[in-house]
Amino acid sequence: MDKIITTGKLKDKPPFRDSSSAVVPAKVMCHNCSKLKIFLGALAFSFFAKGFSGSYMKSMSSQIERRFEISSSIFGIIDGSFELGNLMVMVLVSYLGPRVHRPKVIAVGCLIMSLGAFLSVMPQFLMGRYNYERIAVTVDNSSTSVSACSPASSVGHSVSDATETPSTMKNSGCEKTSNSYLWLFVLMGNLLRGIGEAPVMPLGVSYIDDFSKEENSAFYIGLVRSSGMFGPTLGFLLGSFCASLWVDIGVVDIDAININPKDTRWVGAWWLGLLICGAVNFIASLPFFFLPYSLIKEGEDENPKKISHLPVQGDHCKTDPPAQPQLKFSEAVKDFLPTLKKLFGNPVFLVYVFLTILQYNSLVGLITYETKFMEQQFNVSVAKAIFLVGVILLPITILGMFLGGYLIKKFKLHITGMAKFACISFIVAYLLNLLYFMCNCEVLQLAGLTVPYSGFKQLSSPKNSFMSSCNADCSCKVDQWDPVCGDNGITYMTACFAGCKSSTGMGKNMVFHNCSCVEGQEHGHGNASAVLGQCQRESCTKAFPYFLALQTACAFILALGGTPTYMIMFRSVSPDLKSFAVGIETLGGRILGGLPAPIYFGALIDETCLKWGTKSCGGSGSCRIYDTKAFRNVYLGLIAGLRAGCCVLYLVLCVLIMRRFKTDDKDTTDIKNAEETINKESVTVNKKEALPGAKTSEESEETCM
């Protein structure tokens, strides 16, 4: 039977003997046995995994809208289902946090996230190939020339598919009306991801705070959160890569596709990245199954009073883990309301929750539609916009979060210092945020919609003025979208509306000629031409670097104050309520911020749409072109309004914290000053009393070691 070292004897007998009879200090053995750093690494990777899949899903907003032919508000519902999943379990998980095996609950959560990602991929294998919207043109049997403007276009055959007439394509699409609802798979998958992510943040953060030193807690949490930010970075990079690939890659001939990634009908391989996300979340779950219910608090192994007994032989440094408390559901329910009342009775925490809600609204709305805003406002492809967010904005955010946690540790900021730092940084970022409105961009010149047909008489109503005397004989369909750019710099909905009667080239290189609507007063008869795609807006492209630089500066300053803001919550509630407070804060932010924000942002953005796509069986699809000025005012205006409310709440929070913790801060400072004075006096006395040649107690200890 192993001989037991009692608490009183541990100080006198510090060494242990390992299997080779070598003497090993107890302090070193216990330090090596600590699993806190293993948990930190596992939690950082789980933060990476959830950020990786979450950001990838955000980056695919435009691709999912176009693939399922849905509006931005419908995608907002899909995106909000993630927050709904959090809502379903967040309160329960957070409240029961200290009473359950936290690492294993986090492991199960990661597995559920993996399942949700795989479920979202299902529609790709249930739907047919993606057929983008395009017009039917007639082919002259005696040549390779095609005509978009022809009264007989209805009897011609499509140049894109000579074996299938437009009517056949329409009937074929209508036979698969169930495809219109397959986006529900994506919604359910996102819901599962939300359920799975719920325990990761509150249980993981509270676990760190419970078993780490108080002065290290903020640094560890900041380190984990900033490490997790590499997930969104790689998620956006993966999104950029997948958005540049055709949705049916490996099944269709890419050379036969007549559109490019800048076209609003382009759909990337949105499903491919979700398979990778599911695998990453599965891997993230594995380490947590092997971690214990609790750990020795960091630093306590140095105090012998904290160790009850240690075996001399065998597993030298394994202490008996504390017994897991038996959780009684009736007692948990009985204590829930009093605990909730105690938490909301704290005015600092209450204001902090309201602040979190507004920040969630602005942040979720910003991220969800950021790539769409860049695409429409600055004439860049979705793939490029996603790439820039992942390469520039997110890394600078990581740096800001890490630096914020480091500054807290470096200067040992008290809660009042954290509040001031967070408030100042947010107000500075808000003032920079107002400069966004200076990034003006012209609206796309679309004939019959944003500009008139130059030199021609309008034949339709002003509200729907696509028809003109130059294309009256072309039998054009108003519900089609296959844009061409005339050499006059104006975009036309289709080559038919441009009045084009002949062409050269095939596929992406096709050029239309004899375009009667393009001729106008500036071109001679038969000299006007048009190419596939929208006209480029050069002034918008030139303004993009300035917008990106401004957004980078704002992201860094906001991230700098992010960690101090987050630590305010931990320092303003009692230790037994930390896990519950994290859950309530996250719940409030998600249910009142993350859930509604994508929906009302999307609904208001939909109001700025100028031309909707058309489904194969009729009805509106996704938006093809927006009023860029109205889009900018709605998108940036909502963000600025929400952040103005945040500025007010930051000031209120600072006042409350300074009133509540001012005396504590002063006492802490006085104690530190007194300790420094005593230490200096002690050192001075010891030096004076020491005899020549005598060794001090510190030198004696060093010699013994």
XYZ file of C-alpha atoms in Angstrom:
705
model
C 0.000 0.000 0.000
C 1.302 3.419 -0.967
C 2.560 5.578 1.805
C 0.608 8.837 2.107
C 2.160 12.217 2.707
C -0.136 14.345 4.816
C -0.586 18.065 4.492
C 1.587 18.850 7.453
C 4.472 16.694 6.242
C 4.444 17.904 2.682
C 6.443 21.022 3.493
C 9.190 18.990 5.122
C 9.259 16.327 2.406
C 8.933 18.066 -0.912
C 10.658 15.552 -3.214
C 9.052 12.526 -4.882
C 10.702 9.565 -6.557
C 9.727 8.551 -10.050
C 9.896 5.054 -11.573
C 13.688 5.311 -11.975
C 14.119 6.331 -8.295
C 15.223 9.813 -9.369
C 14.253 12.634 -7.040
C 11.737 15.026 -8.572
C 10.412 18.088 -6.721
C 6.691 17.942 -5.949
C 6.155 21.405 -7.360
C 7.573 20.409 -10.762
C 5.612 17.145 -10.870
C 2.337 18.909 -10.090
C 3.054 21.619 -12.614
C 3.659 19.021 -15.343
C 0.455 17.210 -14.467
C -1.716 20.326 -14.870
C -4.112 20.117 -17.783
C -5.107 23.766 -17.878
C -2.921 24.478 -20.894
C -4.314 21.433 -22.676
C -7.808 22.776 -22.072
C -6.714 26.209 -23.326
C -5.431 24.648 -26.546
C -8.566 22.541 -27.041
C -10.859 25.496 -26.354
C -8.884 27.725 -28.715
C -9.312 25.120 -31.470
C -13.055 24.825 -30.757
C -13.308 28.619 -31.015
C -11.420 28.299 -34.290
C -13.820 25.599 -35.537
C -17.011 27.478 -34.706
C -15.617 30.712 -36.126
C -14.441 28.862 -39.220
C -17.871 27.426 -40.033
C -19.760 30.561 -38.942
C -17.748 32.951 -41.091
C -17.888 30.592 -44.054
C -21.672 30.527 -43.795
C -21.763 34.336 -43.659
C -19.515 34.597 -46.715
C -21.854 32.389 -48.739
C -24.913 34.641 -48.286
C -25.029 35.807 -51.912
C -24.331 32.305 -53.261
C -27.163 30.767 -51.227
C -29.566 33.555 -52.239
C -28.860 32.940 -55.920
C -28.794 29.138 -55.735
C -32.193 28.904 -54.056
C -33.554 32.098 -55.702
C -34.492 33.725 -52.404
C -34.444 37.314 -51.156
C -32.049 38.808 -48.602
C -34.766 38.754 -45.942
C -35.244 34.990 -46.434
C -31.517 34.480 -46.072
C -31.778 36.620 -42.932
C -34.180 34.017 -41.541
C -31.713 31.244 -42.425
C -28.900 33.166 -40.770
C -31.067 33.946 -37.746
C -31.862 30.249 -37.230
C -28.350 29.904 -35.825
C -29.231 32.349 -33.057
C -32.533 30.552 -32.512
C -30.616 27.349 -31.888
C -28.523 29.160 -29.288
C -31.689 30.461 -27.655
C -33.113 26.973 -27.270
C -30.342 25.748 -24.966
C -28.196 28.722 -23.926
C -29.917 29.540 -20.617
C -30.062 25.908 -19.528
C -26.436 25.225 -20.447
C -25.179 28.383 -18.734
C -27.200 27.887 -15.567
C -26.220 24.237 -15.180
C -22.628 24.983 -16.177
C -20.837 24.498 -12.814
C -22.951 21.429 -12.073
C -22.122 19.404 -15.194
C -18.979 17.965 -16.765
C -18.119 21.058 -18.799
C -15.469 19.568 -21.139
C -17.754 16.705 -22.196
C -20.705 19.041 -22.780
C -18.472 21.168 -25.032
C -17.441 17.984 -26.897
C -21.073 17.065 -27.581
C -21.705 20.613 -28.769
C -18.902 20.366 -31.332
C -20.358 17.090 -32.630
C -23.763 18.740 -33.094
C -22.127 21.598 -35.021
C -20.513 19.014 -37.287
C -23.868 17.329 -37.912
C -25.453 20.691 -38.762
C -22.788 21.465 -41.358
C -23.287 18.103 -43.081
C -27.074 18.535 -43.079
C -26.771 21.924 -44.832
C -24.980 20.249 -47.756
C -27.881 17.889 -48.561
C -29.736 20.187 -51.031
C -26.778 20.151 -53.422
C -27.248 16.404 -53.934
C -31.049 16.594 -54.096
C -31.353 19.461 -56.584
C -30.631 19.333 -60.278
C -27.964 21.366 -62.018
C -28.080 25.111 -61.675
C -29.508 26.849 -64.769
C -28.813 30.547 -64.650
C -31.199 33.057 -66.188
C -30.502 33.796 -69.874
C -32.354 34.811 -73.008
C -33.130 32.671 -76.035
C -31.558 33.873 -79.284
C -32.136 32.727 -82.839
C -29.417 31.169 -84.932
C -29.160 31.805 -88.626
C -28.746 28.414 -90.320
C -26.411 29.909 -92.903
C -23.975 31.351 -90.363
C -22.871 31.287 -86.764
C -24.365 34.731 -86.118
C -27.144 34.971 -83.524
C -29.819 37.621 -83.160
C -31.254 38.749 -79.837
C -33.725 41.115 -81.465
C -36.090 39.192 -83.705
C -39.884 38.930 -83.878
C -39.396 35.217 -84.546
C -37.189 34.591 -81.519
C -39.834 32.404 -79.964
C -39.452 29.813 -82.744
C -35.684 29.804 -82.723
C -33.600 27.645 -80.463
C -31.374 28.616 -77.589
C -27.733 28.970 -78.452
C -26.845 27.676 -75.000
C -28.725 24.408 -75.462
C -29.754 23.531 -78.996
C -31.692 20.437 -77.942
C -33.963 22.134 -75.461
C -36.403 24.950 -76.174
C -37.141 27.640 -73.576
C -40.649 26.274 -73.037
C -39.232 22.823 -72.357
C -36.754 24.285 -69.886
C -39.548 26.078 -68.088
C -41.713 22.963 -67.826
C -38.717 20.964 -66.656
C -38.118 23.459 -63.896
C -41.764 23.486 -62.857
C -41.718 19.735 -62.378
C -39.234 20.307 -59.553
C -41.086 22.927 -57.554
C -40.065 21.135 -54.362
C -36.560 22.465 -54.969
C -37.815 25.883 -53.927
C -38.077 24.668 -50.346
C -34.794 22.804 -50.089
C -33.275 25.866 -48.414
C -35.046 24.544 -45.296
C -32.235 21.967 -45.053
C -29.760 24.838 -44.782
C -31.977 26.464 -42.155
C -32.151 23.273 -40.074
C -28.404 22.745 -40.384
C -27.783 26.280 -39.202
C -30.180 25.682 -36.311
C -28.158 22.640 -35.238
C -24.946 24.632 -35.458
C -26.464 27.184 -33.101
C -27.457 24.486 -30.617
C -23.988 22.954 -30.746
C -22.164 26.240 -30.272
C -24.199 27.238 -27.187
C -22.032 25.525 -24.525
C -18.630 26.421 -25.984
C -18.427 30.061 -24.903
C -20.042 30.113 -21.409
C -18.691 26.777 -20.178
C -15.245 27.205 -21.703
C -14.669 30.743 -20.459
C -15.996 30.027 -16.962
C -13.782 26.897 -16.782
C -10.713 29.033 -17.519
C -11.724 31.705 -15.021
C -12.358 29.104 -12.308
C -8.988 27.346 -12.559
C -6.563 30.127 -13.518
C -5.027 32.928 -11.499
C -7.070 36.114 -11.436
C -4.267 38.146 -12.998
C -3.910 35.562 -15.809
C -7.607 35.068 -16.500
C -8.043 38.090 -18.785
C -4.906 37.212 -20.723
C -5.947 33.577 -21.202
C -9.455 34.523 -22.320
C -8.083 37.151 -24.682
C -5.595 34.596 -26.028
C -8.300 31.997 -26.636
C -10.647 34.473 -28.295
C -7.923 35.957 -30.480
C -6.705 32.459 -31.426
C -10.273 31.608 -32.332
C -10.334 34.567 -34.709
C -8.050 32.676 -37.059
C -11.122 30.534 -37.752
C -13.131 33.359 -39.337
C -10.034 34.412 -41.283
C -9.583 30.993 -42.862
C -13.353 30.637 -43.190
C -13.515 33.754 -45.351
C -10.498 32.614 -47.376
C -12.180 29.272 -47.998
C -15.359 31.153 -48.907
C -13.438 33.241 -51.422
C -11.995 30.118 -53.018
C -15.347 28.301 -53.184
C -17.147 31.403 -54.512
C -14.771 31.459 -57.469
C -15.628 27.831 -58.361
C -18.778 26.997 -60.314
C -21.511 25.415 -58.173
C -21.665 22.234 -60.278
C -17.904 21.854 -60.580
C -16.902 18.438 -61.842
C -20.308 17.885 -63.450
C -20.512 20.559 -66.164
C -18.050 21.950 -68.682
C -16.821 25.239 -67.192
C -15.891 26.569 -70.630
C -19.562 26.428 -71.610
C -20.502 28.904 -68.848
C -21.056 32.351 -70.356
C -20.863 34.333 -67.106
C -18.016 35.175 -64.718
C -17.821 35.562 -60.894
C -18.642 39.291 -61.188
C -22.056 38.484 -62.661
C -24.986 38.619 -60.228
C -26.195 35.246 -61.567
C -22.943 33.464 -60.706
C -23.224 30.791 -57.999
C -20.082 29.386 -56.419
C -19.495 25.951 -54.890
C -21.127 26.931 -51.576
C -21.556 23.305 -50.501
C -17.899 22.318 -50.784
C -16.720 24.428 -47.837
C -19.494 23.120 -45.591
C -18.091 19.592 -45.920
C -14.733 20.889 -44.686
C -16.405 22.799 -41.837
C -18.187 19.659 -40.666
C -14.909 17.717 -40.549
C -13.126 20.486 -38.595
C -15.902 20.643 -35.979
C -15.748 16.869 -35.553
C -11.993 17.003 -34.882
C -12.512 19.850 -32.384
C -14.753 17.646 -30.231
C -12.214 14.870 -29.619
C -9.838 16.398 -26.978
C -12.647 17.394 -24.603
C -13.687 13.768 -24.043
C -10.363 13.175 -22.240
C -10.344 16.226 -19.941
C -11.390 16.055 -16.263
C -14.401 17.548 -14.550
C -12.189 20.000 -12.642
C -8.540 21.046 -12.274
C -6.214 22.203 -9.517
C -6.446 25.980 -9.529
C -3.402 27.556 -11.072
C -0.846 28.404 -8.369
C -2.524 26.448 -5.562
C -0.110 23.515 -5.909
C 2.504 25.866 -4.459
C 0.536 26.139 -1.217
C 0.748 22.920 0.803
C -2.444 23.720 2.694
C -4.400 23.236 -0.502
C -3.165 19.628 -0.965
C -4.728 17.035 1.266
C -2.581 14.052 0.339
C -0.272 12.781 -2.364
C 0.945 9.192 -2.913
C 4.684 8.665 -2.852
C 4.732 5.870 -5.441
C 2.682 5.075 -8.492
C 0.906 8.049 -10.030
C 2.955 10.581 -8.125
C 1.077 13.718 -8.872
C -2.495 12.634 -9.315
C -4.722 14.020 -6.636
C -8.127 12.566 -5.984
C -10.462 14.685 -8.148
C -13.263 16.392 -6.296
C -16.472 14.495 -6.372
C -18.873 15.742 -9.013
C -21.895 17.238 -7.235
C -25.154 15.384 -7.663
C -27.460 17.673 -9.601
C -31.090 17.665 -8.509
C -33.385 19.149 -11.142
C -35.965 20.342 -8.622
C -33.350 22.314 -6.683
C -31.966 23.812 -9.882
C -35.402 25.025 -10.987
C -36.167 26.365 -7.518
C -32.970 28.455 -7.442
C -33.284 29.713 -11.026
C -35.561 32.720 -10.518
C -33.780 34.029 -7.378
C -30.453 33.710 -9.205
C -31.822 35.527 -12.246
C -33.247 38.278 -10.014
C -29.904 38.677 -8.273
C -28.121 38.971 -11.602
C -30.451 41.594 -13.070
C -30.426 43.466 -9.781
C -26.868 44.420 -10.667
C -27.167 47.740 -12.604
C -23.699 47.380 -14.154
C -24.579 43.994 -15.608
C -28.000 45.218 -16.762
C -26.503 48.115 -18.756
C -23.823 45.763 -20.071
C -26.525 43.440 -21.463
C -28.273 46.318 -23.266
C -24.906 47.382 -24.670
C -24.243 43.844 -25.876
C -27.620 43.712 -27.641
C -26.920 46.870 -29.638
C -23.406 45.728 -30.471
C -24.718 42.370 -31.667
C -27.236 44.112 -33.944
C -24.619 46.309 -35.583
C -21.956 43.595 -35.828
C -24.215 40.844 -37.205
C -25.803 43.194 -39.741
C -22.370 44.442 -40.777
C -20.814 41.005 -41.284
C -23.842 39.329 -42.915
C -24.184 41.824 -45.776
C -20.662 43.239 -45.964
C -19.626 41.274 -49.050
C -22.904 42.120 -50.806
C -22.328 45.802 -50.005
C -18.800 45.689 -51.432
C -20.015 43.906 -54.566
C -22.836 46.347 -55.294
C -21.144 49.533 -54.094
C -17.601 49.136 -55.414
C -18.060 46.839 -58.388
C -15.901 43.971 -57.036
C -16.706 40.273 -57.261
C -18.057 38.460 -54.206
C -14.989 36.191 -54.204
C -12.650 39.198 -54.061
C -14.720 40.898 -51.348
C -14.662 37.739 -49.207
C -10.925 37.377 -49.756
C -10.196 40.948 -48.637
C -12.308 40.545 -45.493
C -10.424 37.370 -44.603
C -6.930 38.649 -45.409
C -7.107 42.227 -44.113
C -10.016 42.903 -41.754
C -10.038 39.758 -39.646
C -6.267 39.566 -38.975
C -6.268 43.187 -37.822
C -9.209 42.322 -35.554
C -7.221 39.434 -34.074
C -4.311 41.750 -33.394
C -6.590 44.254 -31.678
C -8.194 41.633 -29.427
C -4.839 40.148 -28.449
C -3.347 43.574 -27.763
C -6.379 44.533 -25.666
C -5.901 41.496 -23.415
C -2.160 42.141 -23.208
C -2.676 45.761 -22.105
C -4.962 44.613 -19.287
C -2.288 42.213 -18.063
C 0.593 44.636 -18.621
C -0.906 47.588 -16.754
C -3.028 45.459 -14.373
C -6.124 47.468 -15.165
C -8.885 47.476 -12.589
C -12.505 47.406 -13.743
C -12.649 51.217 -13.800
C -9.596 51.359 -16.051
C -11.109 48.720 -18.347
C -14.336 50.694 -18.630
C -12.577 53.952 -19.519
C -10.336 52.228 -22.048
C -13.261 50.452 -23.736
C -15.405 53.611 -23.826
C -12.723 55.824 -25.371
C -11.771 53.257 -28.023
C -15.399 52.723 -29.071
C -16.171 56.443 -29.386
C -13.046 56.987 -31.505
C -14.066 54.083 -33.774
C -17.590 55.499 -34.065
C -16.317 58.884 -35.209
C -14.228 57.153 -37.877
C -17.276 55.103 -38.807
C -19.126 58.279 -39.856
C -16.544 58.849 -42.598
C -17.989 55.842 -44.454
C -20.695 58.100 -45.863
C -18.070 60.033 -47.806
C -17.381 56.973 -49.979
C -19.880 57.831 -52.704
C -20.470 55.653 -55.725
C -22.565 56.223 -58.822
C -25.610 54.103 -59.567
C -25.270 51.675 -62.465
C -26.568 53.261 -65.672
C -29.273 50.789 -66.696
C -31.293 51.784 -69.745
C -34.964 52.258 -69.024
C -34.477 51.965 -65.257
C -31.903 54.434 -63.967
C -31.283 56.319 -67.244
C -33.570 56.828 -70.266
C -32.949 55.421 -73.717
C -30.945 58.320 -75.116
C -32.603 59.907 -78.164
C -35.544 57.486 -78.252
C -39.181 57.749 -77.226
C -40.318 55.720 -74.225
C -43.222 53.389 -75.034
C -43.972 52.067 -71.528
C -44.906 53.683 -68.234
C -42.215 55.611 -66.307
C -42.321 53.021 -63.528
C -41.612 50.186 -65.977
C -39.951 51.949 -68.900
C -37.869 49.155 -70.406
C -39.500 49.374 -73.821
C -38.531 52.040 -76.317
C -39.052 52.760 -79.982
C -35.613 51.269 -80.716
C -36.598 47.801 -79.433
C -40.360 47.819 -80.000
C -40.138 45.163 -82.737
C -37.839 42.806 -80.794
C -40.463 40.953 -78.695
C -38.317 41.351 -75.563
C -39.426 39.816 -72.267
C -39.340 42.181 -69.304
C -38.798 39.374 -66.744
C -35.406 38.311 -68.202
C -31.943 39.356 -67.020
C -28.904 38.728 -69.191
C -27.143 42.131 -69.174
C -24.937 43.531 -71.894
C -22.756 46.626 -71.880
C -23.114 48.960 -74.842
C -20.121 50.846 -76.154
C -21.890 54.023 -74.996
C -21.249 52.996 -71.361
C -24.889 52.087 -70.642
C -26.007 48.652 -69.436
C -29.057 46.967 -70.995
C -31.103 44.236 -69.313
C -30.594 41.915 -72.277
C -29.158 42.131 -75.771
C -32.766 42.167 -76.936
C -33.450 45.436 -75.117
C -30.290 46.846 -76.715
C -31.820 46.016 -80.117
C -28.864 43.835 -81.207
C -29.473 41.975 -84.493
C -26.197 40.138 -85.084
C -23.135 38.861 -83.231
C -19.646 37.452 -83.531
C -17.864 34.948 -81.331
C -19.286 32.361 -78.949
C -19.636 31.887 -75.196
C -17.998 34.503 -72.981
C -16.382 36.142 -76.003
C -19.658 36.856 -77.827
C -20.018 40.453 -79.090
C -23.369 41.784 -80.335
C -23.550 44.181 -83.296
C -26.101 46.391 -85.014
C -27.612 47.362 -81.642
C -30.238 49.965 -82.519
C -30.724 51.250 -78.943
C -26.993 51.751 -78.459
C -26.647 53.793 -81.643
C -28.648 56.808 -80.438
C -27.347 60.150 -81.620
C -23.633 59.415 -81.140
C -23.182 56.435 -83.431
C -23.760 55.933 -87.077
C -26.176 53.314 -88.370
C -24.921 49.773 -87.748
C -21.773 50.785 -85.880
C -22.968 50.208 -82.288
C -22.074 47.033 -80.399
C -22.426 45.472 -76.931
C -20.596 42.832 -74.912
C -21.847 40.396 -72.292
C -21.974 41.634 -68.691
C -22.591 44.911 -66.893
C -20.585 48.046 -67.610
C -17.768 48.753 -65.162
C -17.986 51.772 -62.856
C -14.422 53.049 -62.685
C -15.030 55.748 -60.060
C -16.424 53.125 -57.650
C -13.415 50.869 -58.110
C -11.023 53.737 -57.369
C -12.831 54.608 -54.109
C -12.630 51.041 -52.811
C -9.053 51.161 -51.357
C -9.950 54.220 -49.247
C -13.043 52.467 -47.906
C -11.004 49.368 -47.078
C -8.338 51.394 -45.232
C -10.992 53.193 -43.190
C -12.731 49.947 -42.321
C -9.427 48.382 -41.253
C -8.729 51.259 -38.835
C -12.238 51.000 -37.343
C -11.968 47.218 -36.940
C -8.640 47.500 -35.093
C -9.857 50.156 -32.649
C -13.105 48.292 -31.943
C -11.219 45.034 -31.334
C -8.764 46.828 -29.043
C -11.590 47.655 -26.646
C -13.362 44.319 -27.120
C -11.471 42.307 -24.489
C -11.686 45.028 -21.768
C -15.416 45.298 -22.436
C -15.845 41.546 -22.096
C -13.885 41.430 -18.835
C -16.192 44.059 -17.280
C -18.866 41.390 -17.019
C -16.615 39.011 -15.063
C -15.464 41.712 -12.649
C -18.959 43.046 -11.971
C -20.698 39.799 -10.894
C -20.033 37.392 -8.039
C -17.871 34.321 -8.825
C -20.756 31.847 -8.517
C -22.721 33.733 -11.200
C -19.993 34.033 -13.842
C -21.135 31.106 -15.982
C -24.775 32.162 -15.722
C -23.867 35.775 -16.553
C -22.015 34.704 -19.709
C -25.045 32.694 -20.791
C -27.518 35.506 -20.154
C -25.284 38.034 -21.927
C -24.847 35.743 -24.926
C -28.540 34.856 -24.933
C -29.630 38.497 -24.834
C -27.241 39.398 -27.622
C -28.349 36.523 -29.820
C -32.123 36.664 -29.305
C -32.426 40.464 -29.547
C -29.417 41.072 -31.792
C -28.214 38.085 -33.760
C -31.707 36.741 -34.518
C -33.558 39.871 -35.772
C -30.604 41.826 -37.242
C -30.104 39.745 -40.441
C -33.867 39.770 -41.036
C -34.539 43.505 -40.761
C -31.225 44.405 -42.400
C -32.145 42.080 -45.280
C -35.721 43.370 -45.527
C -34.576 46.997 -45.744
C -31.863 46.111 -48.267
C -34.513 44.344 -50.377
C -36.381 47.652 -50.585
C -33.438 49.135 -52.501
C -33.584 46.450 -55.233
C -34.173 47.817 -58.744
C -34.513 44.537 -60.664
C -35.493 41.129 -59.339
C -34.596 37.848 -61.007
C -37.333 35.488 -62.159
C -37.733 31.838 -61.190
C -38.270 29.212 -63.871
C -41.881 28.752 -62.754
C -42.545 32.449 -62.233
C -42.230 34.628 -59.167
C -39.376 36.764 -57.914
C -35.969 35.240 -57.334
C -32.892 36.953 -55.926
C -32.091 40.613 -56.623
C -30.004 41.348 -59.720
C -29.249 45.041 -59.271
C -29.620 47.529 -56.385
C -29.889 51.294 -56.095
C -26.373 51.733 -54.709
C -27.054 55.105 -53.069
C -30.140 53.834 -51.242
C -28.268 50.633 -50.335
C -25.420 52.671 -48.828
C -27.751 54.902 -46.821
C -29.725 51.953 -45.427
C -26.743 49.719 -44.651
C -24.382 52.330 -43.205
C -27.208 54.324 -41.616
C -28.455 51.349 -39.607
C -24.952 50.567 -38.373
C -24.272 54.206 -37.426
C -27.603 54.499 -35.582
C -27.032 51.343 -33.546
C -23.494 52.362 -32.634
C -24.685 55.808 -31.544
C -26.810 54.028 -28.935
C -23.745 52.010 -27.922
C -21.793 55.225 -27.291
C -24.489 56.446 -24.886
C -24.559 53.120 -23.018
C -20.751 53.071 -22.763
C -20.845 56.452 -21.011
C -23.583 55.248 -18.633
C -21.594 52.088 -17.916
C -18.471 54.101 -17.099
C -20.386 56.297 -14.634
C -21.944 53.294 -12.872
C -18.636 51.450 -12.591
C -16.771 54.495 -11.284
C -19.411 55.039 -8.610
C -19.506 51.400 -7.538
C -15.817 50.483 -7.706
C -14.114 53.791 -6.976
C -13.503 52.972 -3.309
C -12.341 49.448 -4.134
C -9.915 50.801 -6.700
C -8.568 53.326 -4.213
C -8.162 50.676 -1.504
C -6.334 48.393 -3.934
C -3.953 51.187 -4.878
C -3.302 52.058 -1.207
C -2.606 48.409 -0.369
C -0.150 48.074 -3.258
C 1.642 51.270 -2.228
C 1.825 50.116 1.386
C 3.212 46.717 0.362
C 5.867 48.356 -1.798
C 6.872 50.664 1.092
C 7.101 47.764 3.554
C 9.165 45.704 1.124
C 11.607 48.577 0.570
C 11.991 49.178 4.329
C 12.487 45.461 4.950
C 15.255 45.235 2.342
C 16.981 48.292 3.811
C 16.892 46.914 7.373
C 18.226 43.525 6.255
C 21.154 45.117 4.466
C 22.078 47.232 7.496
C 21.849 44.317 9.974
C 23.743 41.832 7.839
C 27.322 41.161 9.076
C 30.255 41.343 6.652
C 30.669 38.031 4.882
C 27.364 36.688 6.203
C 24.801 35.241 3.775
C 21.258 36.474 3.681
C 18.357 34.079 3.908
C 17.679 34.460 0.169
C 21.299 33.625 -0.673
C 21.153 30.591 1.621
C 18.066 29.300 -0.196
C 19.744 29.774 -3.550
C 22.813 27.840 -2.313
C 20.626 24.982 -1.083
C 18.940 24.770 -4.430
